mmCIF file of C-alpha atoms and ligand atoms in Angstrom:
data_model
loop_
_atom_site.group_PDB
_atom_site.id
_atom_site.type_symbol
_atom_site.label_atom_id
_atom_site.label_comp_id
_atom_site.label_asym_id
_atom_site.label_seq_id
_atom_site.Cartn_x
_atom_site.Cartn_y
_atom_site.Cartn_z
ATOM 1 C CA MET T 1 -15.119 -0.471 20.799
ATOM 2 C CA ILE T 2 -17.702 -0.448 17.959
ATOM 3 C CA ILE T 3 -16.130 -0.483 14.588
ATOM 4 C CA SER T 4 -17.890 1.041 11.858
ATOM 5 C CA SER T 5 -15.270 2.574 9.635
ATOM 6 C CA ALA T 6 -11.347 2.433 8.815
ATOM 7 C CA ASN T 7 -10.996 5.412 11.130
ATOM 8 C CA ASP T 8 -12.422 3.356 13.982
ATOM 9 C CA TYR T 9 -9.933 0.529 13.123
ATOM 10 C CA ARG T 10 -7.237 3.271 13.384
ATOM 11 C CA GLU T 11 -8.334 4.191 16.907
ATOM 12 C CA ALA T 12 -8.703 0.499 17.937
ATOM 13 C CA ALA T 13 -5.344 -0.328 16.581
ATOM 14 C CA ARG T 14 -3.747 2.552 18.520
ATOM 15 C CA ARG T 15 -4.936 0.604 21.708
ATOM 16 C CA ARG T 16 -4.248 -2.823 20.627
ATOM 17 C CA VAL T 17 -0.933 -2.610 18.732
ATOM 18 C CA PRO T 18 2.223 -1.393 20.842
ATOM 19 C CA PRO T 19 3.224 2.043 19.955
ATOM 20 C CA PHE T 20 6.325 1.340 18.095
ATOM 21 C CA MET T 21 4.362 -0.642 15.612
ATOM 22 C CA PHE T 22 1.374 1.625 15.547
ATOM 23 C CA HIS T 23 3.361 4.655 14.903
ATOM 24 C CA TYR T 24 5.496 2.866 12.202
ATOM 25 C CA ALA T 25 2.384 2.646 10.146
ATOM 26 C CA ASP T 26 0.472 5.742 11.266
ATOM 27 C CA GLY T 27 3.372 8.160 10.635
ATOM 28 C CA GLY T 28 4.907 9.818 7.747
ATOM 29 C CA SER T 29 8.209 11.572 7.135
ATOM 30 C CA PHE T 30 9.522 15.050 8.454
ATOM 31 C CA ALA T 31 6.551 17.269 9.587
ATOM 32 C CA GLU T 32 4.017 14.999 8.026
ATOM 33 C CA ARG T 33 2.301 17.696 5.946
ATOM 34 C CA THR T 34 2.123 15.410 2.923
ATOM 35 C CA LEU T 35 0.636 12.655 4.963
ATOM 36 C CA GLU T 36 -1.961 15.103 6.231
ATOM 37 C CA ARG T 37 -2.739 16.513 2.788
ATOM 38 C CA ASN T 38 -3.137 12.998 1.292
ATOM 39 C CA VAL T 39 -6.105 12.464 3.516
ATOM 40 C CA THR T 40 -7.600 16.227 3.551
ATOM 41 C CA ASP T 41 -7.122 16.930 0.006
ATOM 42 C CA LEU T 42 -9.121 13.790 -1.047
ATOM 43 C CA ALA T 43 -11.804 14.346 1.704
ATOM 44 C CA ASP T 44 -12.203 17.956 0.549
ATOM 45 C CA LEU T 45 -13.116 16.970 -3.007
ATOM 46 C CA ALA T 46 -16.912 17.548 -3.465
ATOM 47 C CA LEU T 47 -18.882 14.733 -4.980
ATOM 48 C CA ARG T 48 -21.712 15.707 -7.444
ATOM 49 C CA GLN T 49 -24.854 14.305 -6.016
ATOM 50 C CA ARG T 50 -27.286 13.297 -8.703
ATOM 51 C CA VAL T 51 -30.674 11.568 -8.121
ATOM 52 C CA LEU T 52 -33.506 9.530 -9.902
ATOM 53 C CA LYS T 53 -31.405 7.642 -12.403
ATOM 54 C CA ASP T 54 -32.368 3.995 -11.326
ATOM 55 C CA MET T 55 -29.113 2.860 -9.654
ATOM 56 C CA SER T 56 -30.679 -0.556 -8.787
ATOM 57 C CA LYS T 57 -27.961 -2.588 -10.541
ATOM 58 C CA LEU T 58 -24.572 -1.329 -9.379
ATOM 59 C CA ASP T 59 -21.406 -3.033 -10.435
ATOM 60 C CA THR T 60 -17.975 -2.429 -8.791
ATOM 61 C CA GLU T 61 -16.101 -5.050 -10.794
ATOM 62 C CA ILE T 62 -13.172 -4.279 -12.982
ATOM 63 C CA GLU T 63 -10.665 -6.155 -15.100
ATOM 64 C CA LEU T 64 -6.954 -5.231 -14.529
ATOM 65 C CA PHE T 65 -4.158 -6.941 -16.256
ATOM 66 C CA GLY T 66 -6.277 -9.814 -17.133
ATOM 67 C CA GLU T 67 -7.485 -10.239 -13.635
ATOM 68 C CA LYS T 68 -11.052 -9.827 -12.268
ATOM 69 C CA LEU T 69 -11.201 -7.521 -9.309
ATOM 70 C CA ALA T 70 -14.601 -7.354 -7.129
ATOM 71 C CA MET T 71 -13.738 -3.843 -6.690
ATOM 72 C CA PRO T 72 -11.194 -1.293 -8.063
ATOM 73 C CA ALA T 73 -8.658 -1.844 -5.175
ATOM 74 C CA VAL T 74 -5.516 -3.781 -4.475
ATOM 75 C CA LEU T 75 -3.924 -4.298 -0.964
ATOM 76 C CA ALA T 76 -0.604 -2.268 -1.270
ATOM 77 C CA PRO T 77 2.756 -3.560 -0.288
ATOM 78 C CA VAL T 78 3.421 -2.954 3.345
ATOM 79 C CA GLY T 79 6.881 -3.822 4.926
ATOM 80 C CA ALA T 80 6.748 -5.682 8.112
ATOM 81 C CA CYS T 81 3.132 -6.293 7.644
ATOM 82 C CA GLY T 82 3.550 -9.522 9.487
ATOM 83 C CA MET T 83 4.067 -7.687 12.788
ATOM 84 C CA TYR T 84 0.438 -6.421 13.018
ATOM 85 C CA ALA T 85 -0.992 -9.906 13.250
ATOM 86 C CA ARG T 86 0.206 -13.411 13.551
ATOM 87 C CA ARG T 87 1.917 -14.111 10.238
ATOM 88 C CA GLY T 88 0.010 -11.028 9.011
ATOM 89 C CA GLU T 89 0.863 -11.168 5.376
ATOM 90 C CA VAL T 90 -0.695 -14.580 5.145
ATOM 91 C CA GLN T 91 -3.920 -13.381 6.862
ATOM 92 C CA ALA T 92 -4.040 -10.132 4.783
ATOM 93 C CA ALA T 93 -3.620 -12.164 1.512
ATOM 94 C CA GLN T 94 -6.334 -14.582 2.534
ATOM 95 C CA ALA T 95 -8.620 -11.575 3.272
ATOM 96 C CA ALA T 96 -8.002 -10.008 -0.115
ATOM 97 C CA GLU T 97 -8.526 -13.260 -1.820
ATOM 98 C CA ASN T 98 -11.812 -13.970 -0.059
ATOM 99 C CA LYS T 99 -13.056 -10.400 -1.041
ATOM 100 C CA GLY T 100 -11.813 -10.936 -4.655
ATOM 101 C CA ILE T 101 -9.007 -8.429 -4.875
ATOM 102 C CA PRO T 102 -5.185 -8.986 -5.233
ATOM 103 C CA PHE T 103 -2.652 -8.650 -2.264
ATOM 104 C CA THR T 104 0.854 -7.259 -2.893
ATOM 105 C CA LEU T 105 3.732 -8.620 -0.825
ATOM 106 C CA SER T 106 6.386 -6.190 0.046
ATOM 107 C CA THR T 107 10.123 -7.107 -0.550
ATOM 108 C CA VAL T 108 10.601 -6.523 3.040
ATOM 109 C CA SER T 109 7.588 -8.773 4.352
ATOM 110 C CA ILE T 110 7.942 -10.924 7.391
ATOM 111 C CA CYS T 111 6.411 -14.063 5.708
ATOM 112 C CA PRO T 112 8.494 -15.211 2.715
ATOM 113 C CA ILE T 113 7.080 -15.179 -0.707
ATOM 114 C CA GLU T 114 6.427 -19.020 -0.608
ATOM 115 C CA GLU T 115 4.645 -19.072 2.848
ATOM 116 C CA VAL T 116 1.874 -16.469 1.377
ATOM 117 C CA THR T 117 1.513 -18.153 -1.994
ATOM 118 C CA ALA T 118 0.981 -21.395 -0.336
ATOM 119 C CA ALA T 119 -1.906 -20.123 1.707
ATOM 120 C CA ILE T 120 -3.929 -18.621 -1.163
ATOM 121 C CA LYS T 121 -5.102 -19.670 -4.707
ATOM 122 C CA ARG T 122 -5.421 -16.170 -6.258
ATOM 123 C CA PRO T 123 -2.002 -15.159 -7.884
ATOM 124 C CA MET T 124 -0.308 -12.627 -5.633
ATOM 125 C CA TRP T 125 1.389 -9.334 -6.735
ATOM 126 C CA PHE T 126 4.929 -8.829 -5.527
ATOM 127 C CA GLN T 127 6.747 -5.634 -5.022
ATOM 128 C CA LEU T 128 10.334 -4.956 -5.599
ATOM 129 C CA TYR T 129 12.546 -2.240 -4.245
ATOM 130 C CA VAL T 130 15.577 -1.014 -6.242
ATOM 131 C CA LEU T 131 18.466 -2.136 -4.173
ATOM 132 C CA LYS T 132 22.169 -1.891 -4.596
ATOM 133 C CA ASP T 133 22.460 -5.671 -4.371
ATOM 134 C CA ARG T 134 21.252 -6.654 -7.805
ATOM 135 C CA GLY T 135 21.905 -10.457 -6.939
ATOM 136 C CA PHE T 136 19.166 -9.999 -4.252
ATOM 137 C CA MET T 137 16.823 -8.543 -6.820
ATOM 138 C CA LYS T 138 17.327 -11.296 -9.212
ATOM 139 C CA HIS T 139 16.892 -13.862 -6.479
ATOM 140 C CA VAL T 140 13.651 -12.619 -5.240
ATOM 141 C CA LEU T 141 12.320 -12.029 -8.787
ATOM 142 C CA GLU T 142 13.090 -15.636 -9.583
ATOM 143 C CA ARG T 143 11.184 -16.807 -6.488
ATOM 144 C CA ALA T 144 8.305 -14.661 -7.130
ATOM 145 C CA LYS T 145 8.051 -15.995 -10.635
ATOM 146 C CA ALA T 146 8.491 -19.515 -9.404
ATOM 147 C CA ALA T 147 5.680 -18.998 -6.820
ATOM 148 C CA GLY T 148 3.245 -17.823 -9.503
ATOM 149 C CA CYS T 149 3.007 -14.119 -8.625
ATOM 150 C CA SER T 150 1.132 -12.367 -11.360
ATOM 151 C CA THR T 151 2.046 -8.671 -11.280
ATOM 152 C CA LEU T 152 5.314 -6.941 -10.358
ATOM 153 C CA VAL T 153 5.079 -3.740 -8.497
ATOM 154 C CA PHE T 154 8.336 -1.776 -8.804
ATOM 155 C CA THR T 155 8.750 0.900 -6.166
ATOM 156 C CA VAL T 156 10.793 3.783 -7.402
ATOM 157 C CA ASP T 157 10.216 6.466 -4.788
ATOM 158 C CA MET T 158 12.725 5.137 -2.170
ATOM 159 C CA PRO T 159 16.235 5.797 -3.628
ATOM 160 C CA THR T 160 16.879 6.865 -0.142
ATOM 161 C CA PRO T 161 14.616 6.443 2.930
ATOM 162 C CA GLY T 162 12.610 9.503 4.185
ATOM 163 C CA ALA T 163 13.302 10.678 7.727
ATOM 164 C CA ARG T 164 10.561 9.225 10.149
ATOM 165 C CA TYR T 165 10.980 11.202 13.285
ATOM 166 C CA ARG T 166 8.036 9.394 14.749
ATOM 167 C CA ASP T 167 9.936 6.039 14.808
ATOM 168 C CA ARG T 168 12.614 7.515 17.091
ATOM 169 C CA HIS T 169 10.004 8.674 19.606
ATOM 170 C CA SER T 170 8.047 5.536 19.479
ATOM 171 C CA GLY T 171 10.898 3.039 20.087
ATOM 172 C CA MET T 172 10.891 1.692 16.640
ATOM 173 C CA SER T 173 14.364 3.223 16.358
ATOM 174 C CA GLY T 174 16.693 5.262 18.428
ATOM 175 C CA ASP T 175 18.294 4.805 22.104
ATOM 176 C CA TYR T 176 17.079 1.976 24.269
ATOM 177 C CA LYS T 177 14.748 0.677 21.583
ATOM 178 C CA GLU T 178 14.870 -2.891 22.606
ATOM 179 C CA ILE T 179 14.075 -2.270 26.236
ATOM 180 C CA ARG T 180 11.223 0.178 25.268
ATOM 181 C CA ARG T 181 9.774 -2.292 22.750
ATOM 182 C CA THR T 182 9.668 -5.060 25.485
ATOM 183 C CA LEU T 183 7.807 -2.761 27.932
ATOM 184 C CA GLN T 184 5.440 -1.892 25.285
ATOM 185 C CA ALA T 185 4.821 -5.540 24.321
ATOM 186 C CA VAL T 186 4.225 -6.404 28.111
ATOM 187 C CA THR T 187 1.579 -3.685 28.278
ATOM 188 C CA HIS T 188 -0.132 -5.034 25.003
ATOM 189 C CA PRO T 189 -0.724 -8.662 26.133
ATOM 190 C CA PHE T 190 -3.015 -9.378 23.134
ATOM 191 C CA TRP T 191 -0.376 -8.373 20.594
ATOM 192 C CA ALA T 192 2.407 -9.902 22.650
ATOM 193 C CA TRP T 193 0.841 -13.391 22.505
ATOM 194 C CA ASP T 194 -0.539 -13.227 18.986
ATOM 195 C CA VAL T 195 2.538 -11.723 17.277
ATOM 196 C CA GLY T 196 5.336 -11.513 19.769
ATOM 197 C CA ILE T 197 5.257 -15.096 20.718
ATOM 198 C CA LYS T 198 2.947 -17.002 18.178
ATOM 199 C CA GLY T 199 4.007 -14.996 15.228
ATOM 200 C CA LYS T 200 7.723 -15.867 15.035
ATOM 201 C CA PRO T 201 10.015 -15.838 13.401
ATOM 202 C CA HIS T 202 10.064 -12.044 13.177
ATOM 203 C CA THR T 203 12.726 -12.012 10.396
ATOM 204 C CA LEU T 204 12.335 -10.620 6.967
ATOM 205 C CA GLY T 205 11.425 -13.633 5.211
ATOM 206 C CA ASN T 206 12.636 -12.835 1.783
ATOM 207 C CA VAL T 207 15.896 -11.054 2.901
ATOM 208 C CA SER T 208 16.857 -13.875 5.427
ATOM 209 C CA ALA T 209 16.354 -16.436 2.730
ATOM 210 C CA TYR T 210 19.001 -14.586 0.611
ATOM 211 C CA THR T 211 21.480 -13.688 3.127
ATOM 212 C CA GLY T 212 21.305 -17.089 4.731
ATOM 213 C CA LYS T 213 21.098 -15.407 8.297
ATOM 214 C CA ALA T 214 18.370 -14.007 10.238
ATOM 215 C CA VAL T 215 17.692 -10.346 9.203
ATOM 216 C CA GLY T 216 15.164 -9.106 11.969
ATOM 217 C CA LEU T 217 13.196 -6.034 12.801
ATOM 218 C CA ASP T 218 16.377 -4.344 14.337
ATOM 219 C CA ASP T 219 18.503 -4.840 11.245
ATOM 220 C CA TYR T 220 15.531 -3.868 9.013
ATOM 221 C CA VAL T 221 15.977 -0.104 9.040
ATOM 222 C CA VAL T 222 19.903 -0.574 8.834
ATOM 223 C CA TRP T 223 19.665 -3.132 6.017
ATOM 224 C CA LEU T 224 17.217 -0.690 4.069
ATOM 225 C CA GLY T 225 19.402 2.308 4.709
ATOM 226 C CA GLU T 226 22.528 0.514 3.371
ATOM 227 C CA ASN T 227 20.852 -1.041 0.363
ATOM 228 C CA PHE T 228 18.757 1.628 -1.275
ATOM 229 C CA ASP T 229 20.330 2.905 -4.416
ATOM 230 C CA PRO T 230 20.321 6.559 -5.109
ATOM 231 C CA SER T 231 22.056 6.013 -8.524
ATOM 232 C CA ILE T 232 19.077 4.348 -9.935
ATOM 233 C CA SER T 233 17.767 5.434 -13.525
ATOM 234 C CA TRP T 234 15.335 4.172 -16.044
ATOM 235 C CA LYS T 235 18.206 2.345 -17.811
ATOM 236 C CA ASP T 236 18.809 0.213 -14.698
ATOM 237 C CA LEU T 237 15.202 -1.073 -14.874
ATOM 238 C CA GLU T 238 15.546 -2.555 -18.314
ATOM 239 C CA TRP T 239 16.877 -5.884 -17.357
ATOM 240 C CA ILE T 240 13.988 -6.235 -14.960
ATOM 241 C CA ARG T 241 11.418 -5.680 -17.818
ATOM 242 C CA ASP T 242 13.211 -8.142 -19.925
ATOM 243 C CA PHE T 243 13.413 -10.675 -17.097
ATOM 244 C CA TRP T 244 9.777 -10.407 -15.958
ATOM 245 C CA ASP T 245 7.132 -11.665 -18.426
ATOM 246 C CA GLY T 246 3.934 -10.454 -16.566
ATOM 247 C CA PRO T 247 2.573 -7.015 -15.982
ATOM 248 C CA MET T 248 5.028 -4.480 -14.536
ATOM 249 C CA VAL T 249 3.798 -1.418 -12.634
ATOM 250 C CA ILE T 250 5.947 1.442 -11.570
ATOM 251 C CA LYS T 251 4.923 2.714 -8.158
ATOM 252 C CA GLY T 252 5.738 6.173 -6.847
ATOM 253 C CA ILE T 253 4.882 8.443 -9.806
ATOM 254 C CA LEU T 254 3.893 11.907 -8.860
ATOM 255 C CA ASP T 255 4.675 13.954 -11.923
ATOM 256 C CA PRO T 256 3.160 13.648 -15.565
ATOM 257 C CA GLU T 257 6.671 13.765 -17.073
ATOM 258 C CA ASP T 258 7.717 10.806 -15.146
ATOM 259 C CA ALA T 259 4.363 9.120 -16.038
ATOM 260 C CA LYS T 260 5.258 9.676 -19.728
ATOM 261 C CA ASP T 261 8.668 8.191 -19.096
ATOM 262 C CA ALA T 262 7.021 5.053 -17.521
ATOM 263 C CA VAL T 263 4.879 4.689 -20.952
ATOM 264 C CA ARG T 264 7.918 5.122 -23.069
ATOM 265 C CA PHE T 265 9.672 2.579 -20.967
ATOM 266 C CA GLY T 266 7.043 0.107 -21.593
ATOM 267 C CA ALA T 267 5.452 -0.353 -18.138
ATOM 268 C CA ASP T 268 1.980 -1.618 -17.929
ATOM 269 C CA GLY T 269 0.912 0.453 -15.118
ATOM 270 C CA ILE T 270 1.766 3.163 -12.695
ATOM 271 C CA VAL T 271 0.838 3.967 -9.018
ATOM 272 C CA VAL T 272 0.438 7.576 -8.441
ATOM 273 C CA SER T 273 1.766 7.615 -5.003
ATOM 274 C CA ASN T 274 3.932 9.475 -2.404
ATOM 275 C CA HIS T 275 4.332 6.489 -0.458
ATOM 276 C CA GLY T 276 1.520 7.492 1.798
ATOM 277 C CA GLY T 277 3.509 10.692 2.776
ATOM 278 C CA ARG T 278 6.519 8.582 4.164
ATOM 279 C CA GLN T 279 8.979 9.835 1.809
ATOM 280 C CA LEU T 280 9.230 13.385 0.398
ATOM 281 C CA ASP T 281 7.334 15.494 2.981
ATOM 282 C CA GLY T 282 6.036 18.708 1.072
ATOM 283 C CA ALA T 283 5.448 16.801 -2.154
ATOM 284 C CA LEU T 284 2.049 16.962 -3.688
ATOM 285 C CA SER T 285 -0.811 14.738 -2.257
ATOM 286 C CA SER T 286 -1.726 12.053 -4.767
ATOM 287 C CA ALA T 287 -5.234 13.725 -5.277
ATOM 288 C CA ARG T 288 -3.595 16.956 -6.442
ATOM 289 C CA ALA T 289 -0.931 15.119 -8.581
ATOM 290 C CA LEU T 290 -3.429 12.617 -10.122
ATOM 291 C CA PRO T 291 -5.483 14.876 -12.535
ATOM 292 C CA SER T 292 -2.525 16.216 -14.666
ATOM 293 C CA ILE T 293 -1.030 12.706 -14.712
ATOM 294 C CA ALA T 294 -4.309 11.305 -16.038
ATOM 295 C CA ASP T 295 -4.423 14.107 -18.735
ATOM 296 C CA ALA T 296 -0.873 13.183 -19.716
ATOM 297 C CA VAL T 297 -1.230 9.351 -19.974
ATOM 298 C CA LYS T 298 -4.773 7.936 -19.372
ATOM 299 C CA GLY T 299 -5.432 5.131 -21.879
ATOM 300 C CA ASP T 300 -1.576 4.623 -22.671
ATOM 301 C CA ILE T 301 -1.110 2.857 -19.392
ATOM 302 C CA LYS T 302 -3.191 1.677 -16.331
ATOM 303 C CA ILE T 303 -3.200 4.244 -13.701
ATOM 304 C CA LEU T 304 -3.417 3.143 -10.014
ATOM 305 C CA ALA T 305 -3.357 5.639 -7.257
ATOM 306 C CA ASP T 306 -2.903 5.490 -3.443
ATOM 307 C CA SER T 307 -1.923 7.675 -0.544
ATOM 308 C CA GLY T 308 -4.797 9.043 1.874
ATOM 309 C CA ILE T 309 -7.659 6.523 0.902
ATOM 310 C CA ARG T 310 -9.633 5.996 4.157
ATOM 311 C CA ASN T 311 -12.948 4.883 2.864
ATOM 312 C CA GLY T 312 -14.969 3.812 -0.316
ATOM 313 C CA LEU T 313 -15.889 7.366 -0.956
ATOM 314 C CA ASP T 314 -12.120 8.246 -1.421
ATOM 315 C CA ILE T 315 -11.875 5.347 -4.045
ATOM 316 C CA VAL T 316 -14.664 6.939 -6.017
ATOM 317 C CA ARG T 317 -12.914 10.254 -5.792
ATOM 318 C CA MET T 318 -9.680 8.657 -7.014
ATOM 319 C CA LEU T 319 -11.444 6.953 -9.883
ATOM 320 C CA ALA T 320 -12.876 10.385 -10.704
ATOM 321 C CA LEU T 321 -9.593 12.069 -10.764
ATOM 322 C CA GLY T 322 -8.410 9.714 -13.437
ATOM 323 C CA ALA T 323 -7.359 6.422 -11.773
ATOM 324 C CA ASP T 324 -8.311 3.119 -13.069
ATOM 325 C CA ALA T 325 -7.946 1.460 -9.731
ATOM 326 C CA THR T 326 -6.391 2.169 -6.286
ATOM 327 C CA MET T 327 -4.131 0.750 -3.657
ATOM 328 C CA LEU T 328 -5.158 0.608 0.074
ATOM 329 C CA GLY T 329 -2.313 1.014 2.670
ATOM 330 C CA ARG T 330 -2.893 2.041 6.178
ATOM 331 C CA ALA T 331 -6.594 1.396 6.035
ATOM 332 C CA PHE T 332 -6.039 -2.369 5.935
ATOM 333 C CA VAL T 333 -2.971 -2.376 8.186
ATOM 334 C CA TYR T 334 -4.974 -0.822 11.097
ATOM 335 C CA ALA T 335 -7.734 -3.522 10.457
ATOM 336 C CA LEU T 336 -5.120 -6.348 10.381
ATOM 337 C CA GLY T 337 -3.755 -5.138 13.709
ATOM 338 C CA VAL T 338 -7.190 -5.144 15.422
ATOM 339 C CA ALA T 339 -8.671 -8.408 14.064
ATOM 340 C CA GLY T 340 -6.238 -9.990 11.583
ATOM 341 C CA LYS T 341 -8.022 -11.539 8.430
ATOM 342 C CA ALA T 342 -11.512 -10.906 9.678
ATOM 343 C CA GLY T 343 -10.653 -7.372 10.297
ATOM 344 C CA VAL T 344 -9.316 -6.841 6.793
ATOM 345 C CA GLU T 345 -12.382 -8.683 5.307
ATOM 346 C CA ASN T 346 -14.796 -6.368 7.370
ATOM 347 C CA MET T 347 -12.930 -3.236 6.167
ATOM 348 C CA LEU T 348 -13.128 -4.340 2.497
ATOM 349 C CA ASP T 349 -16.948 -4.874 3.041
ATOM 350 C CA ILE T 350 -17.218 -1.490 4.584
ATOM 351 C CA PHE T 351 -15.308 0.151 1.685
ATOM 352 C CA LYS T 352 -17.577 -1.742 -0.801
ATOM 353 C CA LYS T 353 -20.686 -0.465 0.821
ATOM 354 C CA GLU T 354 -19.318 2.987 0.839
ATOM 355 C CA MET T 355 -18.510 2.747 -2.812
ATOM 356 C CA HIS T 356 -22.090 1.809 -3.217
ATOM 357 C CA VAL T 357 -23.529 4.829 -1.627
ATOM 358 C CA ALA T 358 -21.173 7.047 -3.642
ATOM 359 C CA MET T 359 -21.938 5.403 -6.866
ATOM 360 C CA THR T 360 -25.705 5.573 -6.259
ATOM 361 C CA LEU T 361 -25.757 9.124 -5.240
ATOM 362 C CA THR T 362 -23.293 10.226 -7.998
ATOM 363 C CA SER T 363 -25.513 8.199 -10.411
ATOM 364 C CA ASN T 364 -22.669 6.022 -11.566
ATOM 365 C CA GLN T 365 -23.706 2.323 -12.283
ATOM 366 C CA LYS T 366 -20.398 0.949 -13.044
ATOM 367 C CA ILE T 367 -16.743 1.721 -12.484
ATOM 368 C CA SER T 368 -16.017 2.928 -16.165
ATOM 369 C CA ASP T 369 -19.072 5.412 -15.698
ATOM 370 C CA ILE T 370 -16.986 7.282 -13.174
ATOM 371 C CA THR T 371 -15.378 10.293 -14.759
ATOM 372 C CA ARG T 372 -14.519 14.000 -13.482
ATOM 373 C CA ASP T 373 -18.154 14.640 -13.772
ATOM 374 C CA ALA T 374 -18.639 12.995 -10.463
ATOM 375 C CA LEU T 375 -16.909 15.814 -8.608
ATOM 376 C CA VAL T 376 -18.069 19.476 -8.311
ATOM 377 C CA ASP T 377 -15.665 22.037 -9.530
ATOM 378 C CA LEU T 378 -15.622 24.141 -6.409
ATOM 379 C CA SER T 379 -13.552 26.976 -8.086
ATOM 380 C CA LYS T 380 -16.656 27.664 -10.442
ATOM 381 C CA LEU T 381 -19.054 28.129 -7.621
HETATM 382 C C1 LIG X 401 3.829 0.765 7.245
HETATM 383 C C2 LIG X 401 3.938 1.018 5.950
HETATM 384 C C3 LIG X 401 4.884 0.191 5.171
HETATM 385 C C4 LIG X 401 5.076 0.369 3.829
HETATM 386 N N1 LIG X 401 6.057 -0.370 3.260
HETATM 387 C C5 LIG X 401 6.128 -0.262 1.802
HETATM 388 C C6 LIG X 401 6.839 -1.162 1.141
HETATM 389 O O1 LIG X 401 7.581 -2.083 1.626
HETATM 390 N N2 LIG X 401 6.967 -1.002 -0.235
HETATM 391 C C7 LIG X 401 6.162 -0.183 -0.773
HETATM 392 O O2 LIG X 401 6.350 -0.085 -2.057
HETATM 393 N N3 LIG X 401 5.424 0.715 -0.319
HETATM 394 C C8 LIG X 401 5.206 0.553 1.193
HETATM 395 N N4 LIG X 401 4.374 1.494 1.872
HETATM 396 C C9 LIG X 401 3.528 2.389 1.163
HETATM 397 C C10 LIG X 401 2.249 1.741 0.712
HETATM 398 O O3 LIG X 401 2.495 0.490 -0.376
HETATM 399 C C11 LIG X 401 1.226 2.698 -0.013
HETATM 400 O O4 LIG X 401 1.740 3.462 -0.887
HETATM 401 C C12 LIG X 401 0.842 3.811 1.002
HETATM 402 O O5 LIG X 401 0.580 3.160 2.349
HETATM 403 C C13 LIG X 401 -0.477 4.402 0.673
HETATM 404 O O6 LIG X 401 -0.864 5.366 1.530
HETATM 405 P P1 LIG X 401 -2.020 5.186 2.573
HETATM 406 O O7 LIG X 401 -1.427 4.373 3.703
HETATM 407 O O8 LIG X 401 -2.276 6.671 2.972
HETATM 408 O O9 LIG X 401 -3.284 4.572 2.002
HETATM 409 C C14 LIG X 401 4.220 1.230 3.123
HETATM 410 C C15 LIG X 401 3.326 2.156 3.830
HETATM 411 C C16 LIG X 401 3.194 1.799 5.237
HETATM 412 C C17 LIG X 401 2.062 2.454 5.893
#
């Protein structure tokens, strides 16, 4: 199959990765309306074409939390990412490093923190969930600190997991899941060899190191369900802010009032995100939520945005809506599933080229030039 875009990677991943893993990434919660709108609301934003402004010297670089980024994108935390390619988190982190952007390791990764940081020189970002077991949170934070992670991404939109109906249909969860997954592996030999056999152990590296026993994919959903803490409030986050010396980013903000709370709390950044449409179906798309959040807090705190970004044009759109940088989720997961590190590198090259086109034809030479002016207000036409 010829690959020229992230959408091509999605279709190739559909064939190469067994359905239980493909749909785990591809799916969202409930009726998947927010997932769908994340993509269509962004794609529907009209870019304002301008010409003849000498765009020969484009610059996509930014500085974020004292780090240089070759483009305004960070690889988002993705749980069980190591199931998309052999030791997948290591491969994705190396790809991000080679392309000059940070990689964020999920709490619930396959590879433990130290396995990934040993494979890269660039400081990694680490994502933490709010969990009932505060001992676990402290334990992983200490390890992330010791391993030199630079930025903490604190995900707050999962006090309880959203219902992912697709996972029951695909064999990720539900009746006969083990046998269904084995049958799927048999019919996907590339994945079975690369990940199923050579990619072991398939345990959640960070969780297993804490519990002292192997917590595998089957225990994953159960463990998450039991450990998410619906009682969490801003007050519970204070010890983490005091404990973590580096930049702290709150991920999962979708409302200007919550964004203002994040500023009051003293966070360094927020991620405007609905978790890629995997939590509250019916919530606003990030593209819709972002402008009023930017109006409320731009300049007081760094604004990252994700959910629905499928090409470099979408990155420019998110910046035009008020983001300082973006996070990429599914787009890199599909590429990882198809071709590992090389796939993620190629996808990032594609996104950068797409950004170049969008910046040239909206006449924005550097990232800080991109404002809402890069978009056409369709309501006024
Ligand atoms: C398979 C999968 C697993 C995810 N796991 C996590 C996670 O462990 N922690 C987290 O904060 N977000 C997680 N997310 C959400 C992503 O970090 C990101 O917010 C989302 O993928 C962005 O939307 P997009 O995929 O449409 O780009 C996950 C997303 C996917 C697709």
